[in-house]
Amino acid sequence: MKSICSGILLVLVLSFAACKTKTEEKKQNTPTVTESYDGSMISIDDATKKGFATLSGNGRGTFRRIEVVIQNNTAKEMRLQAGGGLFFSNPNSDAQSLLTIEEIGEITINAHGQYKKEFPTVCTNVRLHIPGTESNWPGAINPDGSIDNILSVYSKNKDLIRLYLERKNPEKFKTETDQQMFLQVLVWAYAGGQYKEILDMLAKDVYGNDIDRAKQWLDGVYEEAVTIGSFIKNKDL
């Protein structure tokens, strides 16, 4: 009987310890709000730094888009402004992290509510695996200034670049999807990605492992990406 009572006591102690650990983990994962939100318009950068909001992302099994999630941690309706260039760090270190290329704009999030929406993205490392569908990628304002530079220059000169590309090869730049794919190739080339690496990645993620179709689209496009990337690096655009 004594051994049975001891066993029951041990189970209770272990259960209490497990509950305590979970509670402590929950406390650690709860953002610290350092001051009171006054309900005014606030940037995503300030909101996350002050703990008013939490930025995260959910993978979609591709480098071309991600679901952006913004959690309002306050008891007030939040008026928030967010641009593009939000960086989401893939929890899988072997797979690509992503950068949004469209601004969110001004949004309103209910008290303790969430904002969720998918946005187009680019990745910065063609040598890593295609993202999976993991949830809760940590989000932040993009820390990589060099990629910010190329996105900024591309955005400012988008119409000029599109016109140039359409005149050179109208069949490959006739849709928004084609233009987004070109921006991705431009970012990869700018970051040092080689033709074969980019070809393999496009074949896997865009063309259903059809290397011939991927090559048909990439041929010619890669050289244009290298040229424009070189212009941007040399501040010619």
PDB file of N, CA and C in Angstrom, residues 71-166:
ATOM      1  N   GLN A  71      -1.343  39.580 -35.248  1.00  0.00           N
ATOM      2  CA  GLN A  71      -2.167  39.426 -34.047  1.00  0.00           C
ATOM      3  C   GLN A  71      -2.173  40.728 -33.250  1.00  0.00           C
ATOM      4  N   ASN A  72      -3.361  41.244 -32.964  1.00  0.00           N
ATOM      5  CA  ASN A  72      -3.504  42.411 -32.100  1.00  0.00           C
ATOM      6  C   ASN A  72      -3.466  41.932 -30.650  1.00  0.00           C
ATOM      7  N   ASN A  73      -2.435  42.323 -29.915  1.00  0.00           N
ATOM      8  CA  ASN A  73      -2.281  41.885 -28.528  1.00  0.00           C
ATOM      9  C   ASN A  73      -2.922  42.831 -27.518  1.00  0.00           C
ATOM     10  N   THR A  74      -3.607  43.840 -28.011  1.00  0.00           N
ATOM     11  CA  THR A  74      -4.185  44.840 -27.112  1.00  0.00           C
ATOM     12  C   THR A  74      -5.704  44.693 -26.998  1.00  0.00           C
ATOM     13  N   ALA A  75      -6.259  45.387 -26.007  1.00  0.00           N
ATOM     14  CA  ALA A  75      -7.706  45.365 -25.791  1.00  0.00           C
ATOM     15  C   ALA A  75      -8.419  46.468 -26.578  1.00  0.00           C
ATOM     16  N   LYS A  76      -7.698  47.123 -27.508  1.00  0.00           N
ATOM     17  CA  LYS A  76      -8.283  48.168 -28.326  1.00  0.00           C
ATOM     18  C   LYS A  76      -8.220  47.792 -29.799  1.00  0.00           C
ATOM     19  N   GLU A  77      -9.156  48.316 -30.573  1.00  0.00           N
ATOM     20  CA  GLU A  77      -9.091  48.175 -32.021  1.00  0.00           C
ATOM     21  C   GLU A  77      -7.805  48.854 -32.506  1.00  0.00           C
ATOM     22  N   MET A  78      -7.059  48.154 -33.364  1.00  0.00           N
ATOM     23  CA  MET A  78      -5.755  48.670 -33.799  1.00  0.00           C
ATOM     24  C   MET A  78      -5.823  49.152 -35.241  1.00  0.00           C
ATOM     25  N   ARG A  79      -5.355  50.374 -35.453  1.00  0.00           N
ATOM     26  CA  ARG A  79      -5.201  50.932 -36.802  1.00  0.00           C
ATOM     27  C   ARG A  79      -3.723  50.836 -37.147  1.00  0.00           C
ATOM     28  N   LEU A  80      -3.433  50.045 -38.170  1.00  0.00           N
ATOM     29  CA  LEU A  80      -2.042  49.676 -38.434  1.00  0.00           C
ATOM     30  C   LEU A  80      -1.690  49.888 -39.898  1.00  0.00           C
ATOM     31  N   GLN A  81      -0.461  50.334 -40.129  1.00  0.00           N
ATOM     32  CA  GLN A  81       0.029  50.530 -41.495  1.00  0.00           C
ATOM     33  C   GLN A  81       1.254  49.637 -41.705  1.00  0.00           C
ATOM     34  N   ALA A  82       1.251  48.901 -42.834  1.00  0.00           N
ATOM     35  CA  ALA A  82       2.381  48.004 -43.125  1.00  0.00           C
ATOM     36  C   ALA A  82       2.708  48.046 -44.604  1.00  0.00           C
ATOM     37  N   GLY A  83       3.965  48.184 -44.917  1.00  0.00           N
ATOM     38  CA  GLY A  83       4.403  48.193 -46.304  1.00  0.00           C
ATOM     39  C   GLY A  83       4.768  46.791 -46.780  1.00  0.00           C
ATOM     40  N   GLY A  84       5.489  46.737 -47.889  1.00  0.00           N
ATOM     41  CA  GLY A  84       6.018  45.466 -48.363  1.00  0.00           C
ATOM     42  C   GLY A  84       7.374  45.211 -47.723  1.00  0.00           C
ATOM     43  N   GLY A  85       8.066  44.191 -48.191  1.00  0.00           N
ATOM     44  CA  GLY A  85       9.385  43.898 -47.655  1.00  0.00           C
ATOM     45  C   GLY A  85       9.372  43.337 -46.254  1.00  0.00           C
ATOM     46  N   LEU A  86       8.285  42.644 -45.872  1.00  0.00           N
ATOM     47  CA  LEU A  86       8.250  41.976 -44.576  1.00  0.00           C
ATOM     48  C   LEU A  86       8.967  40.634 -44.716  1.00  0.00           C
ATOM     49  N   PHE A  87       9.856  40.356 -43.786  1.00  0.00           N
ATOM     50  CA  PHE A  87      10.696  39.164 -43.870  1.00  0.00           C
ATOM     51  C   PHE A  87      10.171  38.092 -42.926  1.00  0.00           C
ATOM     52  N   PHE A  88      10.005  36.871 -43.460  1.00  0.00           N
ATOM     53  CA  PHE A  88       9.519  35.750 -42.662  1.00  0.00           C
ATOM     54  C   PHE A  88      10.579  34.652 -42.649  1.00  0.00           C
ATOM     55  N   SER A  89      11.067  34.365 -41.445  1.00  0.00           N
ATOM     56  CA  SER A  89      12.159  33.410 -41.269  1.00  0.00           C
ATOM     57  C   SER A  89      11.606  31.991 -41.180  1.00  0.00           C
ATOM     58  N   ASN A  90      11.978  31.153 -42.140  1.00  0.00           N
ATOM     59  CA  ASN A  90      11.475  29.777 -42.179  1.00  0.00           C
ATOM     60  C   ASN A  90      11.971  29.001 -40.957  1.00  0.00           C
ATOM     61  N   PRO A  91      11.066  28.374 -40.199  1.00  0.00           N
ATOM     62  CA  PRO A  91      11.502  27.583 -39.042  1.00  0.00           C
ATOM     63  C   PRO A  91      12.354  26.377 -39.437  1.00  0.00           C
ATOM     64  N   ASN A  92      12.274  25.984 -40.713  1.00  0.00           N
ATOM     65  CA  ASN A  92      13.129  24.923 -41.245  1.00  0.00           C
ATOM     66  C   ASN A  92      14.373  25.578 -41.838  1.00  0.00           C
ATOM     67  N   SER A  93      15.505  25.413 -41.180  1.00  0.00           N
ATOM     68  CA  SER A  93      16.736  26.103 -41.599  1.00  0.00           C
ATOM     69  C   SER A  93      17.254  25.627 -42.956  1.00  0.00           C
ATOM     70  N   ASP A  94      16.751  24.503 -43.443  1.00  0.00           N
ATOM     71  CA  ASP A  94      17.185  23.991 -44.748  1.00  0.00           C
ATOM     72  C   ASP A  94      16.323  24.521 -45.893  1.00  0.00           C
ATOM     73  N   ALA A  95      15.268  25.268 -45.564  1.00  0.00           N
ATOM     74  CA  ALA A  95      14.341  25.768 -46.593  1.00  0.00           C
ATOM     75  C   ALA A  95      14.379  27.291 -46.650  1.00  0.00           C
ATOM     76  N   GLN A  96      13.825  27.828 -47.724  1.00  0.00           N
ATOM     77  CA  GLN A  96      13.915  29.252 -48.011  1.00  0.00           C
ATOM     78  C   GLN A  96      13.040  30.100 -47.081  1.00  0.00           C
ATOM     79  N   SER A  97      13.597  31.218 -46.614  1.00  0.00           N
ATOM     80  CA  SER A  97      12.813  32.255 -45.962  1.00  0.00           C
ATOM     81  C   SER A  97      12.241  33.155 -47.059  1.00  0.00           C
ATOM     82  N   LEU A  98      11.219  33.945 -46.715  1.00  0.00           N
ATOM     83  CA  LEU A  98      10.500  34.691 -47.742  1.00  0.00           C
ATOM     84  C   LEU A  98      10.343  36.164 -47.393  1.00  0.00           C
ATOM     85  N   LEU A  99      10.173  36.955 -48.458  1.00  0.00           N
ATOM     86  CA  LEU A  99      10.052  38.400 -48.348  1.00  0.00           C
ATOM     87  C   LEU A  99       8.834  38.838 -49.154  1.00  0.00           C
ATOM     88  N   THR A 100       7.897  39.560 -48.531  1.00  0.00           N
ATOM     89  CA  THR A 100       6.708  40.010 -49.265  1.00  0.00           C
ATOM     90  C   THR A 100       7.072  41.142 -50.221  1.00  0.00           C
ATOM     91  N   ILE A 101       6.388  41.197 -51.357  1.00  0.00           N
ATOM     92  CA  ILE A 101       6.715  42.206 -52.374  1.00  0.00           C
ATOM     93  C   ILE A 101       5.566  43.174 -52.629  1.00  0.00           C
ATOM     94  N   GLU A 102       4.471  43.026 -51.882  1.00  0.00           N
ATOM     95  CA  GLU A 102       3.356  43.971 -51.985  1.00  0.00           C
ATOM     96  C   GLU A 102       3.076  44.564 -50.618  1.00  0.00           C
ATOM     97  N   GLU A 103       2.735  45.850 -50.591  1.00  0.00           N
ATOM     98  CA  GLU A 103       2.427  46.462 -49.302  1.00  0.00           C
ATOM     99  C   GLU A 103       1.058  46.030 -48.808  1.00  0.00           C
ATOM    100  N   ILE A 104       0.923  45.944 -47.508  1.00  0.00           N
ATOM    101  CA  ILE A 104      -0.361  45.612 -46.893  1.00  0.00           C
ATOM    102  C   ILE A 104      -1.264  46.846 -46.879  1.00  0.00           C
ATOM    103  N   GLY A 105      -0.649  48.000 -46.623  1.00  0.00           N
ATOM    104  CA  GLY A 105      -1.422  49.234 -46.572  1.00  0.00           C
ATOM    105  C   GLY A 105      -1.969  49.483 -45.172  1.00  0.00           C
ATOM    106  N   GLU A 106      -3.062  50.239 -45.086  1.00  0.00           N
ATOM    107  CA  GLU A 106      -3.681  50.548 -43.802  1.00  0.00           C
ATOM    108  C   GLU A 106      -4.801  49.556 -43.517  1.00  0.00           C
ATOM    109  N   ILE A 107      -4.744  48.946 -42.339  1.00  0.00           N
ATOM    110  CA  ILE A 107      -5.742  47.950 -41.959  1.00  0.00           C
ATOM    111  C   ILE A 107      -6.209  48.232 -40.529  1.00  0.00           C
ATOM    112  N   THR A 108      -7.348  47.667 -40.177  1.00  0.00           N
ATOM    113  CA  THR A 108      -7.874  47.765 -38.813  1.00  0.00           C
ATOM    114  C   THR A 108      -8.080  46.351 -38.281  1.00  0.00           C
ATOM    115  N   ILE A 109      -7.590  46.101 -37.064  1.00  0.00           N
ATOM    116  CA  ILE A 109      -7.714  44.777 -36.454  1.00  0.00           C
ATOM    117  C   ILE A 109      -8.469  44.923 -35.139  1.00  0.00           C
ATOM    118  N   ASN A 110      -9.504  44.126 -34.954  1.00  0.00           N
ATOM    119  CA  ASN A 110     -10.303  44.167 -33.728  1.00  0.00           C
ATOM    120  C   ASN A 110      -9.452  43.877 -32.496  1.00  0.00           C
ATOM    121  N   ALA A 111      -9.922  44.307 -31.338  1.00  0.00           N
ATOM    122  CA  ALA A 111      -9.224  44.028 -30.078  1.00  0.00           C
ATOM    123  C   ALA A 111      -8.986  42.528 -29.934  1.00  0.00           C
ATOM    124  N   HIS A 112      -7.740  42.173 -29.678  1.00  0.00           N
ATOM    125  CA  HIS A 112      -7.321  40.767 -29.537  1.00  0.00           C
ATOM    126  C   HIS A 112      -7.643  39.934 -30.790  1.00  0.00           C
ATOM    127  N   GLY A 113      -7.853  40.617 -31.917  1.00  0.00           N
ATOM    128  CA  GLY A 113      -8.193  39.914 -33.152  1.00  0.00           C
ATOM    129  C   GLY A 113      -6.973  39.644 -34.026  1.00  0.00           C
ATOM    130  N   GLN A 114      -7.224  39.041 -35.181  1.00  0.00           N
ATOM    131  CA  GLN A 114      -6.164  38.683 -36.123  1.00  0.00           C
ATOM    132  C   GLN A 114      -6.488  39.181 -37.520  1.00  0.00           C
ATOM    133  N   TYR A 115      -5.438  39.493 -38.261  1.00  0.00           N
ATOM    134  CA  TYR A 115      -5.535  39.796 -39.689  1.00  0.00           C
ATOM    135  C   TYR A 115      -4.791  38.686 -40.419  1.00  0.00           C
ATOM    136  N   LYS A 116      -5.420  38.103 -41.431  1.00  0.00           N
ATOM    137  CA  LYS A 116      -4.780  37.038 -42.218  1.00  0.00           C
ATOM    138  C   LYS A 116      -5.025  37.280 -43.694  1.00  0.00           C
ATOM    139  N   LYS A 117      -3.961  37.206 -44.475  1.00  0.00           N
ATOM    140  CA  LYS A 117      -4.112  37.337 -45.919  1.00  0.00           C
ATOM    141  C   LYS A 117      -2.849  36.826 -46.607  1.00  0.00           C
ATOM    142  N   GLU A 118      -3.009  36.198 -47.780  1.00  0.00           N
ATOM    143  CA  GLU A 118      -1.849  35.734 -48.546  1.00  0.00           C
ATOM    144  C   GLU A 118      -1.272  36.875 -49.384  1.00  0.00           C
ATOM    145  N   PHE A 119       0.070  36.908 -49.455  1.00  0.00           N
ATOM    146  CA  PHE A 119       0.765  37.919 -50.243  1.00  0.00           C
ATOM    147  C   PHE A 119       1.840  37.257 -51.098  1.00  0.00           C
ATOM    148  N   PRO A 120       2.099  37.817 -52.285  1.00  0.00           N
ATOM    149  CA  PRO A 120       3.183  37.294 -53.118  1.00  0.00           C
ATOM    150  C   PRO A 120       4.528  37.580 -52.465  1.00  0.00           C
ATOM    151  N   THR A 121       5.483  36.685 -52.712  1.00  0.00           N
ATOM    152  CA  THR A 121       6.792  36.781 -52.071  1.00  0.00           C
ATOM    153  C   THR A 121       7.915  36.453 -53.048  1.00  0.00           C
ATOM    154  N   VAL A 122       9.121  36.760 -52.608  1.00  0.00           N
ATOM    155  CA  VAL A 122      10.324  36.240 -53.243  1.00  0.00           C
ATOM    156  C   VAL A 122      11.178  35.629 -52.144  1.00  0.00           C
ATOM    157  N   CYS A 123      12.066  34.722 -52.533  1.00  0.00           N
ATOM    158  CA  CYS A 123      13.041  34.208 -51.582  1.00  0.00           C
ATOM    159  C   CYS A 123      14.415  34.718 -51.993  1.00  0.00           C
ATOM    160  N   THR A 124      15.361  34.689 -51.076  1.00  0.00           N
ATOM    161  CA  THR A 124      16.666  35.284 -51.341  1.00  0.00           C
ATOM    162  C   THR A 124      17.773  34.254 -51.538  1.00  0.00           C
ATOM    163  N   ASN A 125      17.467  32.984 -51.330  1.00  0.00           N
ATOM    164  CA  ASN A 125      18.514  31.962 -51.461  1.00  0.00           C
ATOM    165  C   ASN A 125      18.018  30.787 -52.291  1.00  0.00           C
ATOM    166  N   VAL A 126      18.424  30.760 -53.542  1.00  0.00           N
ATOM    167  CA  VAL A 126      17.961  29.718 -54.468  1.00  0.00           C
ATOM    168  C   VAL A 126      18.552  28.354 -54.117  1.00  0.00           C
ATOM    169  N   ARG A 127      19.592  28.326 -53.296  1.00  0.00           N
ATOM    170  CA  ARG A 127      20.271  27.063 -52.980  1.00  0.00           C
ATOM    171  C   ARG A 127      19.557  26.248 -51.901  1.00  0.00           C
ATOM    172  N   LEU A 128      18.602  26.857 -51.213  1.00  0.00           N
ATOM    173  CA  LEU A 128      17.867  26.141 -50.169  1.00  0.00           C
ATOM    174  C   LEU A 128      16.622  25.471 -50.746  1.00  0.00           C
ATOM    175  N   HIS A 129      16.012  24.582 -49.953  1.00  0.00           N
ATOM    176  CA  HIS A 129      14.832  23.842 -50.405  1.00  0.00           C
ATOM    177  C   HIS A 129      13.609  24.757 -50.502  1.00  0.00           C
ATOM    178  N   ILE A 130      12.646  24.320 -51.285  1.00  0.00           N
ATOM    179  CA  ILE A 130      11.363  25.025 -51.394  1.00  0.00           C
ATOM    180  C   ILE A 130      10.657  24.974 -50.036  1.00  0.00           C
ATOM    181  N   PRO A 131      10.049  26.081 -49.596  1.00  0.00           N
ATOM    182  CA  PRO A 131       9.352  26.086 -48.299  1.00  0.00           C
ATOM    183  C   PRO A 131       8.232  25.058 -48.244  1.00  0.00           C
ATOM    184  N   GLY A 132       7.971  24.579 -47.025  1.00  0.00           N
ATOM    185  CA  GLY A 132       6.857  23.669 -46.798  1.00  0.00           C
ATOM    186  C   GLY A 132       5.638  24.432 -46.300  1.00  0.00           C
ATOM    187  N   THR A 133       4.828  23.759 -45.513  1.00  0.00           N
ATOM    188  CA  THR A 133       3.587  24.367 -45.021  1.00  0.00           C
ATOM    189  C   THR A 133       3.626  24.585 -43.509  1.00  0.00           C
ATOM    190  N   GLU A 134       4.830  24.734 -42.965  1.00  0.00           N
ATOM    191  CA  GLU A 134       4.949  24.998 -41.535  1.00  0.00           C
ATOM    192  C   GLU A 134       4.249  26.305 -41.161  1.00  0.00           C
ATOM    193  N   SER A 135       3.700  26.359 -39.948  1.00  0.00           N
ATOM    194  CA  SER A 135       3.022  27.559 -39.458  1.00  0.00           C
ATOM    195  C   SER A 135       3.927  28.352 -38.518  1.00  0.00           C
ATOM    196  N   ASN A 136       3.507  29.579 -38.236  1.00  0.00           N
ATOM    197  CA  ASN A 136       4.164  30.436 -37.241  1.00  0.00           C
ATOM    198  C   ASN A 136       5.614  30.761 -37.565  1.00  0.00           C
ATOM    199  N   TRP A 137       5.875  31.165 -38.808  1.00  0.00           N
ATOM    200  CA  TRP A 137       7.205  31.676 -39.144  1.00  0.00           C
ATOM    201  C   TRP A 137       7.370  33.041 -38.464  1.00  0.00           C
ATOM    202  N   PRO A 138       8.433  33.280 -37.740  1.00  0.00           N
ATOM    203  CA  PRO A 138       8.644  34.609 -37.150  1.00  0.00           C
ATOM    204  C   PRO A 138       8.767  35.669 -38.238  1.00  0.00           C
ATOM    205  N   GLY A 139       8.065  36.781 -38.054  1.00  0.00           N
ATOM    206  CA  GLY A 139       8.094  37.859 -39.040  1.00  0.00           C
ATOM    207  C   GLY A 139       8.767  39.102 -38.492  1.00  0.00           C
ATOM    208  N   ALA A 140       9.362  39.888 -39.377  1.00  0.00           N
ATOM    209  CA  ALA A 140      10.039  41.125 -38.974  1.00  0.00           C
ATOM    210  C   ALA A 140      10.189  42.035 -40.179  1.00  0.00           C
ATOM    211  N   ILE A 141      10.531  43.284 -39.933  1.00  0.00           N
ATOM    212  CA  ILE A 141      10.910  44.180 -41.011  1.00  0.00           C
ATOM    213  C   ILE A 141      12.195  43.636 -41.609  1.00  0.00           C
ATOM    214  N   ASN A 142      12.293  43.591 -42.923  1.00  0.00           N
ATOM    215  CA  ASN A 142      13.434  42.952 -43.586  1.00  0.00           C
ATOM    216  C   ASN A 142      14.779  43.485 -43.086  1.00  0.00           C
ATOM    217  N   PRO A 143      15.640  42.591 -42.560  1.00  0.00           N
ATOM    218  CA  PRO A 143      16.946  43.032 -42.055  1.00  0.00           C
ATOM    219  C   PRO A 143      18.016  43.134 -43.137  1.00  0.00           C
ATOM    220  N   ASP A 144      17.716  42.659 -44.351  1.00  0.00           N
ATOM    221  CA  ASP A 144      18.722  42.619 -45.422  1.00  0.00           C
ATOM    222  C   ASP A 144      18.588  43.848 -46.314  1.00  0.00           C
ATOM    223  N   GLY A 145      19.415  44.846 -46.071  1.00  0.00           N
ATOM    224  CA  GLY A 145      19.331  46.101 -46.810  1.00  0.00           C
ATOM    225  C   GLY A 145      19.580  45.958 -48.295  1.00  0.00           C
ATOM    226  N   SER A 146      20.430  44.999 -48.690  1.00  0.00           N
ATOM    227  CA  SER A 146      20.741  44.847 -50.115  1.00  0.00           C
ATOM    228  C   SER A 146      19.512  44.394 -50.899  1.00  0.00           C
ATOM    229  N   ILE A 147      18.723  43.504 -50.328  1.00  0.00           N
ATOM    230  CA  ILE A 147      17.509  43.048 -51.002  1.00  0.00           C
ATOM    231  C   ILE A 147      16.459  44.152 -50.982  1.00  0.00           C
ATOM    232  N   ASP A 148      16.403  44.907 -49.881  1.00  0.00           N
ATOM    233  CA  ASP A 148      15.504  46.062 -49.845  1.00  0.00           C
ATOM    234  C   ASP A 148      15.804  47.011 -50.992  1.00  0.00           C
ATOM    235  N   ASN A 149      17.090  47.175 -51.286  1.00  0.00           N
ATOM    236  CA  ASN A 149      17.514  48.094 -52.340  1.00  0.00           C
ATOM    237  C   ASN A 149      16.978  47.654 -53.700  1.00  0.00           C
ATOM    238  N   ILE A 150      17.131  46.383 -54.012  1.00  0.00           N
ATOM    239  CA  ILE A 150      16.696  45.910 -55.322  1.00  0.00           C
ATOM    240  C   ILE A 150      15.171  45.957 -55.445  1.00  0.00           C
ATOM    241  N   LEU A 151      14.450  45.665 -54.366  1.00  0.00           N
ATOM    242  CA  LEU A 151      12.993  45.740 -54.398  1.00  0.00           C
ATOM    243  C   LEU A 151      12.528  47.182 -54.569  1.00  0.00           C
ATOM    244  N   SER A 152      13.204  48.102 -53.895  1.00  0.00           N
ATOM    245  CA  SER A 152      12.855  49.514 -53.994  1.00  0.00           C
ATOM    246  C   SER A 152      13.086  50.037 -55.408  1.00  0.00           C
ATOM    247  N   VAL A 153      14.261  49.708 -55.969  1.00  0.00           N
ATOM    248  CA  VAL A 153      14.584  50.174 -57.322  1.00  0.00           C
ATOM    249  C   VAL A 153      13.629  49.563 -58.340  1.00  0.00           C
ATOM    250  N   TYR A 154      13.336  48.281 -58.190  1.00  0.00           N
ATOM    251  CA  TYR A 154      12.412  47.610 -59.116  1.00  0.00           C
ATOM    252  C   TYR A 154      11.026  48.247 -59.033  1.00  0.00           C
ATOM    253  N   SER A 155      10.574  48.517 -57.809  1.00  0.00           N
ATOM    254  CA  SER A 155       9.253  49.106 -57.629  1.00  0.00           C
ATOM    255  C   SER A 155       9.162  50.481 -58.286  1.00  0.00           C
ATOM    256  N   LYS A 156      10.199  51.299 -58.108  1.00  0.00           N
ATOM    257  CA  LYS A 156      10.197  52.654 -58.673  1.00  0.00           C
ATOM    258  C   LYS A 156      10.266  52.639 -60.199  1.00  0.00           C
ATOM    259  N   ASN A 157      10.911  51.610 -60.751  1.00  0.00           N
ATOM    260  CA  ASN A 157      11.115  51.552 -62.195  1.00  0.00           C
ATOM    261  C   ASN A 157      10.334  50.417 -62.860  1.00  0.00           C
ATOM    262  N   LYS A 158       9.309  49.920 -62.156  1.00  0.00           N
ATOM    263  CA  LYS A 158       8.583  48.742 -62.630  1.00  0.00           C
ATOM    264  C   LYS A 158       8.014  48.923 -64.031  1.00  0.00           C
ATOM    265  N   ASP A 159       7.368  50.054 -64.291  1.00  0.00           N
ATOM    266  CA  ASP A 159       6.753  50.276 -65.600  1.00  0.00           C
ATOM    267  C   ASP A 159       7.807  50.349 -66.704  1.00  0.00           C
ATOM    268  N   LEU A 160       8.909  51.015 -66.408  1.00  0.00           N
ATOM    269  CA  LEU A 160       9.991  51.130 -67.379  1.00  0.00           C
ATOM    270  C   LEU A 160      10.618  49.773 -67.673  1.00  0.00           C
ATOM    271  N   ILE A 161      10.867  49.004 -66.607  1.00  0.00           N
ATOM    272  CA  ILE A 161      11.453  47.669 -66.771  1.00  0.00           C
ATOM    273  C   ILE A 161      10.495  46.756 -67.527  1.00  0.00           C
ATOM    274  N   ARG A 162       9.208  46.816 -67.176  1.00  0.00           N
ATOM    275  CA  ARG A 162       8.217  45.969 -67.858  1.00  0.00           C
ATOM    276  C   ARG A 162       8.136  46.297 -69.345  1.00  0.00           C
ATOM    277  N   LEU A 163       8.147  47.582 -69.666  1.00  0.00           N
ATOM    278  CA  LEU A 163       8.099  48.001 -71.067  1.00  0.00           C
ATOM    279  C   LEU A 163       9.321  47.492 -71.829  1.00  0.00           C
ATOM    280  N   TYR A 164      10.468  47.609 -71.205  1.00  0.00           N
ATOM    281  CA  TYR A 164      11.715  47.128 -71.807  1.00  0.00           C
ATOM    282  C   TYR A 164      11.651  45.623 -72.062  1.00  0.00           C
ATOM    283  N   LEU A 165      11.165  44.867 -71.068  1.00  0.00           N
ATOM    284  CA  LEU A 165      11.104  43.411 -71.192  1.00  0.00           C
ATOM    285  C   LEU A 165      10.054  42.983 -72.218  1.00  0.00           C
ATOM    286  N   GLU A 166       8.911  43.661 -72.227  1.00  0.00           N
ATOM    287  CA  GLU A 166       7.845  43.305 -73.170  1.00  0.00           C
ATOM    288  C   GLU A 166       8.280  43.542 -74.616  1.00  0.00           C
TER     289      GLU A 166
END
